[in-house]
Short mmCIF file of C-alpha atoms in Angstrom, two decimals:
data_model
loop_
_atom_site.label_atom_id
_atom_site.label_comp_id
_atom_site.label_asym_id
_atom_site.label_seq_id
_atom_site.Cartn_x
_atom_site.Cartn_y
_atom_site.Cartn_z
CA MET A 1 0.00 0.00 0.00
CA GLY A 2 1.55 3.32 -1.09
CA VAL A 3 1.84 6.29 1.20
CA ALA A 4 2.53 9.96 0.68
CA PRO A 5 6.21 10.83 0.25
CA THR A 6 8.23 11.68 3.33
CA ILE A 7 11.35 13.80 3.43
CA ASP A 8 14.68 12.02 3.06
CA TRP A 9 16.55 13.82 5.83
CA ASN A 10 19.91 12.27 4.96
CA THR A 11 19.60 13.69 1.46
CA ALA A 12 18.71 17.07 2.95
CA GLN A 13 21.88 17.06 5.06
CA ARG A 14 24.13 15.98 2.18
CA ILE A 15 22.74 18.53 -0.29
CA GLY A 16 22.86 21.24 2.37
CA GLU A 17 26.53 20.58 3.07
CA LEU A 18 27.33 20.48 -0.63
CA ILE A 19 25.78 23.91 -1.20
CA ALA A 20 27.04 25.42 2.07
CA GLY A 21 30.72 24.94 1.24
CA SER A 22 33.50 24.33 3.74
CA PRO A 23 35.14 27.55 4.95
CA PRO A 24 37.56 27.34 7.91
CA TYR A 25 35.81 26.31 11.11
CA GLY A 26 37.01 29.22 13.24
CA GLY A 27 35.92 27.64 16.53
CA GLU A 28 38.55 29.62 18.41
CA LEU A 29 36.43 32.74 17.92
CA THR A 30 34.22 31.86 20.85
CA ARG A 31 36.93 31.14 23.41
CA SER A 32 37.17 34.74 24.59
CA ILE A 33 33.36 35.08 24.65
CA GLU A 34 32.31 31.93 26.50
CA PRO A 35 33.50 33.18 29.93
CA LEU A 36 31.47 36.36 29.39
CA ALA A 37 28.18 34.63 28.56
CA HIS A 38 26.79 34.68 32.10
CA ASP A 39 27.83 38.31 32.53
CA PHE A 40 26.02 39.16 29.28
CA ALA A 41 22.94 37.29 30.51
CA ARG A 42 23.00 39.19 33.81
CA ARG A 43 23.24 42.51 31.98
CA VAL A 44 20.37 41.52 29.69
CA GLY A 45 18.26 40.52 32.70
CA ASP A 46 19.02 43.77 34.53
CA TYR A 47 18.10 45.87 31.52
CA THR A 48 14.97 44.01 30.40
CA GLY A 49 13.60 43.12 33.83
CA LEU A 50 13.17 39.52 32.68
CA GLU A 51 14.08 36.55 34.84
CA LEU A 52 17.26 34.71 33.86
CA PRO A 53 17.10 31.03 32.93
CA ALA A 54 17.98 28.63 35.73
CA GLU A 55 20.71 27.32 33.45
CA LEU A 56 21.92 29.25 30.43
CA PRO A 57 22.54 27.02 27.40
CA PRO A 58 26.26 26.98 26.61
CA LEU A 59 27.51 28.97 23.65
CA GLU A 60 28.28 26.43 20.94
CA ALA A 61 30.67 27.13 18.10
CA VAL A 62 29.35 25.32 15.01
CA ASP A 63 30.35 25.13 11.37
CA ARG A 64 27.89 25.21 8.49
CA PRO A 65 27.21 21.43 8.44
CA GLY A 66 26.58 21.59 12.20
CA TRP A 67 24.15 24.47 11.79
CA ILE A 68 22.32 22.64 8.99
CA ALA A 69 22.01 19.50 11.14
CA ALA A 70 20.64 21.51 14.08
CA ASN A 71 18.01 23.23 11.95
CA LEU A 72 16.94 20.06 10.16
CA GLN A 73 16.44 18.47 13.57
CA THR A 74 14.33 21.43 14.70
CA MET A 75 12.25 21.41 11.51
CA ARG A 76 11.65 17.67 11.51
CA PRO A 77 8.69 17.57 13.96
CA LEU A 78 7.04 20.38 12.02
CA LEU A 79 7.40 18.85 8.56
CA ASP A 80 6.89 15.24 9.64
CA ALA A 81 3.56 16.21 11.21
CA LEU A 82 2.46 17.66 7.88
CA THR A 83 3.64 14.76 5.71
CA GLU A 84 2.09 12.21 8.10
CA SER A 85 -1.26 13.93 7.68
CA VAL A 86 -0.93 13.78 3.90
CA ALA A 87 0.00 10.09 4.18
CA LYS A 88 -3.12 9.35 6.24
CA GLU A 89 -5.37 11.09 3.74
CA ASP A 90 -3.78 9.21 0.84
CA GLU A 91 -4.10 5.94 2.75
CA ASP A 92 -7.78 6.56 3.45
CA GLY A 93 -8.36 7.44 -0.19
CA ALA A 94 -6.57 4.30 -1.36
CA GLY A 95 -8.72 2.21 0.98
CA ASP A 96 -11.87 3.70 -0.52
CA ASP A 97 -10.58 2.93 -4.01
CA ARG A 98 -9.86 -0.70 -3.13
CA LYS A 99 -13.29 -1.08 -1.57
CA ALA A 100 -14.95 0.41 -4.64
CA GLY A 101 -12.90 -1.88 -6.87
CA ARG A 102 -13.96 -5.00 -4.96
CA GLN A 103 -17.61 -4.01 -5.15
CA GLY A 104 -17.57 -2.99 -8.77
CA ASP A 105 -15.61 -5.50 -10.85
CA GLY A 106 -16.47 -8.80 -9.19
CA ALA A 107 -12.87 -10.04 -9.53
CA PRO A 108 -11.06 -9.53 -6.20
CA HIS A 109 -8.01 -11.62 -7.15
CA ARG A 110 -7.46 -9.72 -10.38
CA ARG A 111 -7.95 -6.44 -8.52
CA SER A 112 -5.52 -7.57 -5.82
CA ARG A 113 -2.74 -8.21 -8.35
CA ALA A 114 -3.38 -4.87 -10.05
CA GLY A 115 -3.48 -3.11 -6.70
CA ALA A 116 -0.18 -4.68 -5.63
CA ALA A 117 1.51 -3.50 -8.81
CA GLN A 118 0.05 -0.02 -8.36
CA ASP A 119 1.26 0.12 -4.76
CA LEU A 120 4.76 -0.99 -5.78
CA LEU A 121 4.91 1.78 -8.37
CA SER A 122 3.55 4.24 -5.82
CA ASP A 123 6.19 3.25 -3.28
CA SER A 124 8.95 3.76 -5.86
CA LEU A 125 7.61 7.17 -6.84
CA ASN A 126 7.26 8.19 -3.20
CA ALA A 127 10.86 7.20 -2.47
CA ALA A 128 12.01 9.36 -5.38
CA SER A 129 9.79 12.19 -4.14
CA GLY A 130 11.32 11.85 -0.68
CA HIS A 131 14.78 12.34 -2.14
CA LEU A 132 13.53 15.35 -4.11
CA LEU A 133 11.92 16.93 -1.05
CA GLY A 134 15.10 16.32 0.93
CA ALA A 135 17.19 17.89 -1.82
CA GLN A 136 14.96 20.96 -1.91
CA LEU A 137 15.09 21.38 1.85
CA GLY A 138 18.84 20.83 1.86
CA ALA A 139 19.32 23.44 -0.84
CA VAL A 140 17.46 26.06 1.20
CA THR A 141 19.27 25.30 4.47
CA GLY A 142 22.59 25.17 2.64
CA LEU A 143 22.06 28.63 1.20
CA LEU A 144 20.89 30.06 4.52
CA SER A 145 23.91 28.60 6.32
CA GLN A 146 26.09 30.96 4.29
CA ARG A 147 24.49 34.05 5.87
CA VAL A 148 23.50 33.26 9.46
CA LEU A 149 25.81 34.51 12.24
CA GLY A 150 24.11 33.13 15.34
CA GLN A 151 20.91 31.44 16.46
CA TYR A 152 18.92 30.62 19.56
CA ASP A 153 17.70 27.22 18.43
CA VAL A 154 14.46 26.36 20.23
CA SER A 155 11.99 23.66 19.21
CA LEU A 156 8.49 25.11 19.49
CA LEU A 157 6.74 21.77 18.94
CA ASP A 158 8.88 19.63 21.24
CA SER A 159 9.33 21.14 24.68
CA ALA A 160 11.46 18.16 25.73
CA THR A 161 14.23 19.26 23.37
CA PRO A 162 16.59 21.66 25.17
CA PRO A 163 17.35 24.95 23.41
CA ARG A 164 20.82 25.70 22.09
CA LEU A 165 22.87 28.88 21.63
CA LEU A 166 24.71 28.57 18.32
CA LEU A 167 27.44 30.80 16.92
CA LEU A 168 28.29 30.07 13.29
CA THR A 169 31.97 30.77 13.49
CA PRO A 170 32.99 30.54 9.80
CA ASN A 171 30.42 33.21 8.96
CA LEU A 172 31.42 35.40 11.90
CA ALA A 173 35.04 35.30 10.82
CA ALA A 174 34.13 36.14 7.22
CA ALA A 175 31.75 38.92 8.28
CA ALA A 176 34.40 40.53 10.49
CA ARG A 177 36.84 40.54 7.58
CA ASN A 178 34.36 41.80 5.01
CA LEU A 179 32.90 44.49 7.26
CA HIS A 180 36.31 45.57 8.61
CA VAL A 181 35.18 45.39 12.24
CA ASP A 182 36.77 43.98 15.36
CA ARG A 183 36.24 40.23 15.30
CA ASP A 184 35.87 39.68 19.04
CA GLU A 185 33.44 42.58 19.39
CA LEU A 186 31.29 41.26 16.55
CA VAL A 187 31.16 37.81 18.16
CA ALA A 188 30.27 39.35 21.53
CA TRP A 189 27.56 41.50 19.97
CA VAL A 190 25.94 38.55 18.19
CA ALA A 191 26.22 36.50 21.40
CA ILE A 192 24.30 39.20 23.31
CA HIS A 193 21.52 39.02 20.71
CA GLU A 194 21.14 35.26 21.04
CA ILE A 195 21.44 35.33 24.84
CA THR A 196 18.63 37.89 24.86
CA HIS A 197 16.41 35.30 23.19
CA ALA A 198 17.27 32.81 25.93
CA VAL A 199 16.29 35.39 28.55
CA GLN A 200 13.05 36.19 26.70
CA PHE A 201 11.90 32.58 26.73
CA SER A 202 12.93 32.20 30.37
CA GLY A 203 11.34 35.45 31.54
CA ALA A 204 8.14 34.71 29.59
CA PRO A 205 7.65 30.97 30.22
CA TRP A 206 4.34 31.02 28.32
CA LEU A 207 6.03 32.18 25.10
CA ARG A 208 7.24 28.81 23.81
CA GLU A 209 3.85 27.15 24.19
CA HIS A 210 2.06 30.19 22.76
CA LEU A 211 4.13 30.14 19.57
CA GLY A 212 3.90 26.35 19.38
CA ALA A 213 0.09 26.50 19.66
CA MET A 214 -0.10 28.96 16.76
CA ILE A 215 2.11 26.70 14.65
CA ARG A 216 -0.09 23.69 15.47
CA GLU A 217 -3.19 25.67 14.55
CA LEU A 218 -1.60 26.67 11.26
CA LEU A 219 -0.60 23.05 10.59
CA GLU A 220 -4.14 21.86 11.26
CA GLY A 221 -5.43 24.39 8.75
CA LEU A 222 -2.91 23.27 6.17
CA GLN A 223 -3.84 19.64 6.78
CA VAL A 224 -7.51 20.46 6.17
CA SER A 225 -6.55 22.13 2.89
CA LEU A 226 -4.43 19.17 1.82
CA ALA A 227 -7.16 16.74 2.80
CA GLY A 228 -9.66 18.73 0.79
CA ARG A 229 -7.64 18.36 -2.39
CA SER A 230 -9.17 14.90 -2.92
CA SER A 231 -12.65 16.35 -3.25
CA ALA A 232 -11.64 19.24 -5.41
CA GLY A 233 -11.84 17.19 -8.57
CA GLY A 234 -15.56 16.47 -8.22
CA GLY A 235 -17.64 13.50 -7.22
CA SER A 236 -18.32 12.01 -10.66
CA ASP A 237 -14.89 10.33 -10.90
CA ALA A 238 -15.80 7.65 -8.40
CA GLY A 239 -13.15 5.19 -9.45
CA SER A 240 -10.29 7.65 -9.84
CA GLY A 241 -9.60 8.28 -6.17
CA GLY A 242 -10.76 11.89 -6.44
CA GLY A 243 -7.26 13.13 -7.23
CA ALA A 244 -6.49 16.67 -8.30
CA HIS A 245 -7.39 17.30 -11.94
CA LEU A 246 -5.43 19.22 -14.53
CA PRO A 247 -6.87 22.63 -15.32
CA ASP A 248 -8.65 23.03 -18.64
CA PRO A 249 -6.38 24.99 -21.04
CA ARG A 250 -9.42 26.98 -22.14
CA GLU A 251 -10.00 27.94 -18.50
CA LEU A 252 -6.38 29.13 -18.19
CA LEU A 253 -6.76 31.14 -21.40
CA ALA A 254 -9.94 32.75 -20.09
CA ARG A 255 -8.17 33.64 -16.85
CA ALA A 256 -5.28 35.16 -18.75
CA ARG A 257 -7.65 37.26 -20.85
CA SER A 258 -9.55 38.42 -17.78
CA GLY A 259 -6.35 39.62 -16.13
CA GLU A 260 -6.60 37.13 -13.24
CA LEU A 261 -3.28 35.49 -13.99
CA ARG A 262 -1.66 38.89 -14.36
CA GLU A 263 -2.95 39.81 -10.91
CA LEU A 264 -1.60 36.56 -9.45
CA LEU A 265 1.81 37.19 -10.98
CA GLU A 266 1.82 40.72 -9.61
CA ARG A 267 1.00 39.46 -6.12
CA ALA A 268 3.82 36.94 -6.42
CA ARG A 269 6.18 39.74 -7.45
CA ARG A 270 5.19 41.65 -4.30
CA GLY A 271 6.17 38.66 -2.16
CA GLU A 272 2.64 37.41 -1.42
CA LEU A 273 3.19 33.81 -2.52
CA LEU A 274 2.76 32.52 1.03
CA ARG A 275 -0.42 34.52 1.50
CA MET A 276 -1.82 33.23 -1.80
CA THR A 277 -1.05 29.66 -0.78
CA LEU A 278 -2.54 29.82 2.72
CA GLY A 279 -5.66 31.88 2.08
CA GLU A 280 -6.89 34.89 4.00
CA ASP A 281 -8.18 33.09 7.10
CA ARG A 282 -4.91 31.35 7.86
CA TRP A 283 -2.96 34.41 6.80
CA GLN A 284 -4.44 36.24 9.81
CA LEU A 285 -2.85 33.59 12.00
CA VAL A 286 0.46 34.08 10.19
CA GLU A 287 0.22 37.83 10.85
CA ARG A 288 -0.26 37.15 14.58
CA MET A 289 2.83 34.96 14.52
CA GLN A 290 4.73 37.62 12.60
CA SER A 291 3.79 40.25 15.18
CA ALA A 292 5.05 38.04 18.01
CA MET A 293 8.28 37.34 16.14
CA SER A 294 8.72 41.04 15.40
CA LEU A 295 8.68 41.74 19.12
CA ILE A 296 11.08 38.86 19.82
CA GLU A 297 13.59 39.87 17.16
CA GLY A 298 13.19 43.62 17.59
CA HIS A 299 13.56 43.36 21.36
CA ALA A 300 16.79 41.38 20.89
CA GLU A 301 18.08 44.02 18.45
CA HIS A 302 17.20 46.82 20.87
CA THR A 303 18.74 44.99 23.83
CA MET A 304 21.95 44.03 22.04
CA ASP A 305 22.52 47.73 21.40
CA ALA A 306 21.58 48.82 24.93
CA VAL A 307 23.77 46.18 26.60
CA GLY A 308 26.46 46.41 23.94
CA ALA A 309 26.89 50.11 24.62
CA GLU A 310 28.19 49.12 28.07
CA VAL A 311 30.82 46.66 26.87
CA LEU A 312 31.60 47.30 23.18
CA PRO A 313 33.61 50.45 22.34
CA SER A 314 32.95 50.05 18.60
CA LEU A 315 29.18 49.60 18.85
CA PRO A 316 28.19 52.45 16.45
CA ARG A 317 30.55 51.06 13.83
CA LEU A 318 29.22 47.54 14.35
CA ARG A 319 25.63 48.69 13.94
CA ALA A 320 26.43 50.64 10.76
CA ALA A 321 28.34 47.68 9.33
CA MET A 322 25.54 45.24 10.12
CA THR A 323 22.98 47.52 8.47
CA ARG A 324 25.13 47.64 5.34
CA ARG A 325 25.42 43.85 5.35
CA ARG A 326 21.65 43.39 5.46
CA GLU A 327 21.08 45.93 2.71
CA ALA A 328 23.85 44.63 0.45
CA ARG A 329 22.23 41.32 -0.43
CA GLY A 330 22.67 40.39 -4.08
CA LEU A 331 19.86 39.71 -6.52
CA PRO A 332 19.83 35.89 -6.03
CA TRP A 333 19.44 36.38 -2.28
CA ARG A 334 16.65 38.91 -2.75
CA VAL A 335 14.80 36.49 -5.04
CA LEU A 336 15.22 33.63 -2.56
CA GLU A 337 14.05 35.79 0.33
CA ARG A 338 11.01 36.90 -1.63
CA LEU A 339 10.04 33.35 -2.58
CA LEU A 340 10.50 31.96 0.94
CA GLY A 341 9.05 34.92 2.77
CA LEU A 342 12.42 35.64 4.40
CA GLU A 343 11.97 39.34 3.76
CA LEU A 344 9.35 39.11 6.49
CA LYS A 345 12.09 38.19 8.95
CA LEU A 346 14.24 41.12 7.90
CA ARG A 347 11.27 43.42 8.41
CA GLN A 348 10.75 41.83 11.82
CA TYR A 349 14.12 43.18 12.91
CA GLU A 350 13.31 46.66 11.65
CA VAL A 351 9.67 46.99 12.74
CA GLY A 352 10.23 45.33 16.10
CA ARG A 353 13.31 47.37 16.90
CA ARG A 354 11.57 50.66 16.04
CA PHE A 355 8.69 49.66 18.32
CA CYS A 356 11.02 48.84 21.22
CA ASP A 357 13.07 52.00 20.70
CA ALA A 358 9.91 54.13 20.74
CA VAL A 359 8.44 52.48 23.84
CA VAL A 360 11.68 52.81 25.81
CA GLN A 361 12.09 56.42 24.74
CA ALA A 362 8.53 57.23 25.81
CA ALA A 363 8.25 55.21 29.01
CA GLY A 364 11.49 53.35 29.78
CA PRO A 365 12.58 49.70 29.56
CA GLU A 366 10.38 48.74 32.51
CA THR A 367 7.32 49.56 30.40
CA LEU A 368 8.61 47.49 27.50
CA ALA A 369 8.78 44.56 29.94
CA VAL A 370 4.96 44.65 30.11
CA ALA A 371 4.88 43.06 26.65
CA TRP A 372 6.27 39.83 28.13
CA ARG A 373 3.59 39.39 30.82
CA SER A 374 1.15 37.33 28.75
CA PRO A 375 -0.09 36.80 25.18
CA ALA A 376 -2.68 39.53 25.78
CA GLU A 377 0.07 42.16 26.15
CA LEU A 378 1.81 41.29 22.90
CA PRO A 379 1.58 44.16 20.41
CA THR A 380 -0.56 43.73 17.33
CA ALA A 381 0.69 44.55 13.84
CA ALA A 382 -1.08 47.92 14.05
CA GLU A 383 0.48 48.63 17.45
CA LEU A 384 3.94 47.73 16.19
CA ALA A 385 3.47 50.40 13.53
CA GLU A 386 2.09 52.90 16.10
CA PRO A 387 3.64 52.19 19.52
CA SER A 388 1.48 54.89 21.13
CA ARG A 389 -1.57 52.68 20.54
CA TRP A 390 0.06 49.84 22.49
CA LEU A 391 1.10 52.21 25.28
CA LYS A 392 -2.49 53.43 25.52
CA ARG A 393 -3.89 49.90 25.57
CA VAL A 394 -1.62 48.77 28.40
CA SER A 395 -2.53 51.96 30.31
CA VAL A 396 0.83 53.65 29.97
CA PRO A 397 0.74 57.28 28.78
CA ALA A 398 2.77 57.87 25.64
#
């Protein structure tokens, strides 16, 4: 009996490493920073008013293959949950087909042999699809591993997995050279950013489950959409398994003439592919997630500057260099970011940081700490754009 294709994770790792390249490891970069990690965490806690974790994850120096492996492991529960749902729907559909075949043709043995051959072919195709999915995922993670400097790696769907603080040392070394900044200060600055994330999730213990619940809700919506694909082809094809049907060329031509396809292409050009795929209802959930992530990333950006000003003499130069790095992405990177929605993450840094800067300027860091009390205090997208609205809602005068 065939099942829906699953991701070949070994292929993903191999392709990711192939694309990532093998620059010098540079693990020695973190040696001068590791003893300072707890001091950085204390400074972050003092500034933000958030409770420190009982045990700070150690700073780990990783190379690109190590970073790819960590992220594939984090993504696996998310993607496996989705592919398992597709497999169940395909299995149920195949069972209906076999039942219909037994009732309709009066030759169960002949049907059994045909079904076995069909399942064997299906299994072979699914194995090939698994390799293809793994290759696609590996290609994306391999490309991303060339840009990332550090990461607080937390599994939102598996609370039993301990978080990790990762510093991608080959990229840090290359960035320090290319940006002409002090290497140790750059490493320290990035470490402060990632340590801030650890303090956020410790000081707001509800945050991990809140984000995980939104992801599960989004997954359930996607599963409903994928399950519904079998009925999209209409009920008259009773013996076909209800699979997706190819669009009528005349229908495509009519859409092109009406301007519908042109509108779709324009929306894709504006980076709305994800929104088009999910639909408006689930997109509202994505926007809630984006607002939460904007606070998380923007707060870390704001804090790394506030704490960095105490310990990093070259902070203004570091900030200017990092801004240039983010703006100097080449065309291939801009296309990839647009297709994957990664531009959303870059905007998270900017929008979230402006929000945090404005709140602290108006009412101090102790007021910004209110955002971490509960999900109800998280700023909405509109409040991120107008911090005074959030200040008014939480009863703090702007």
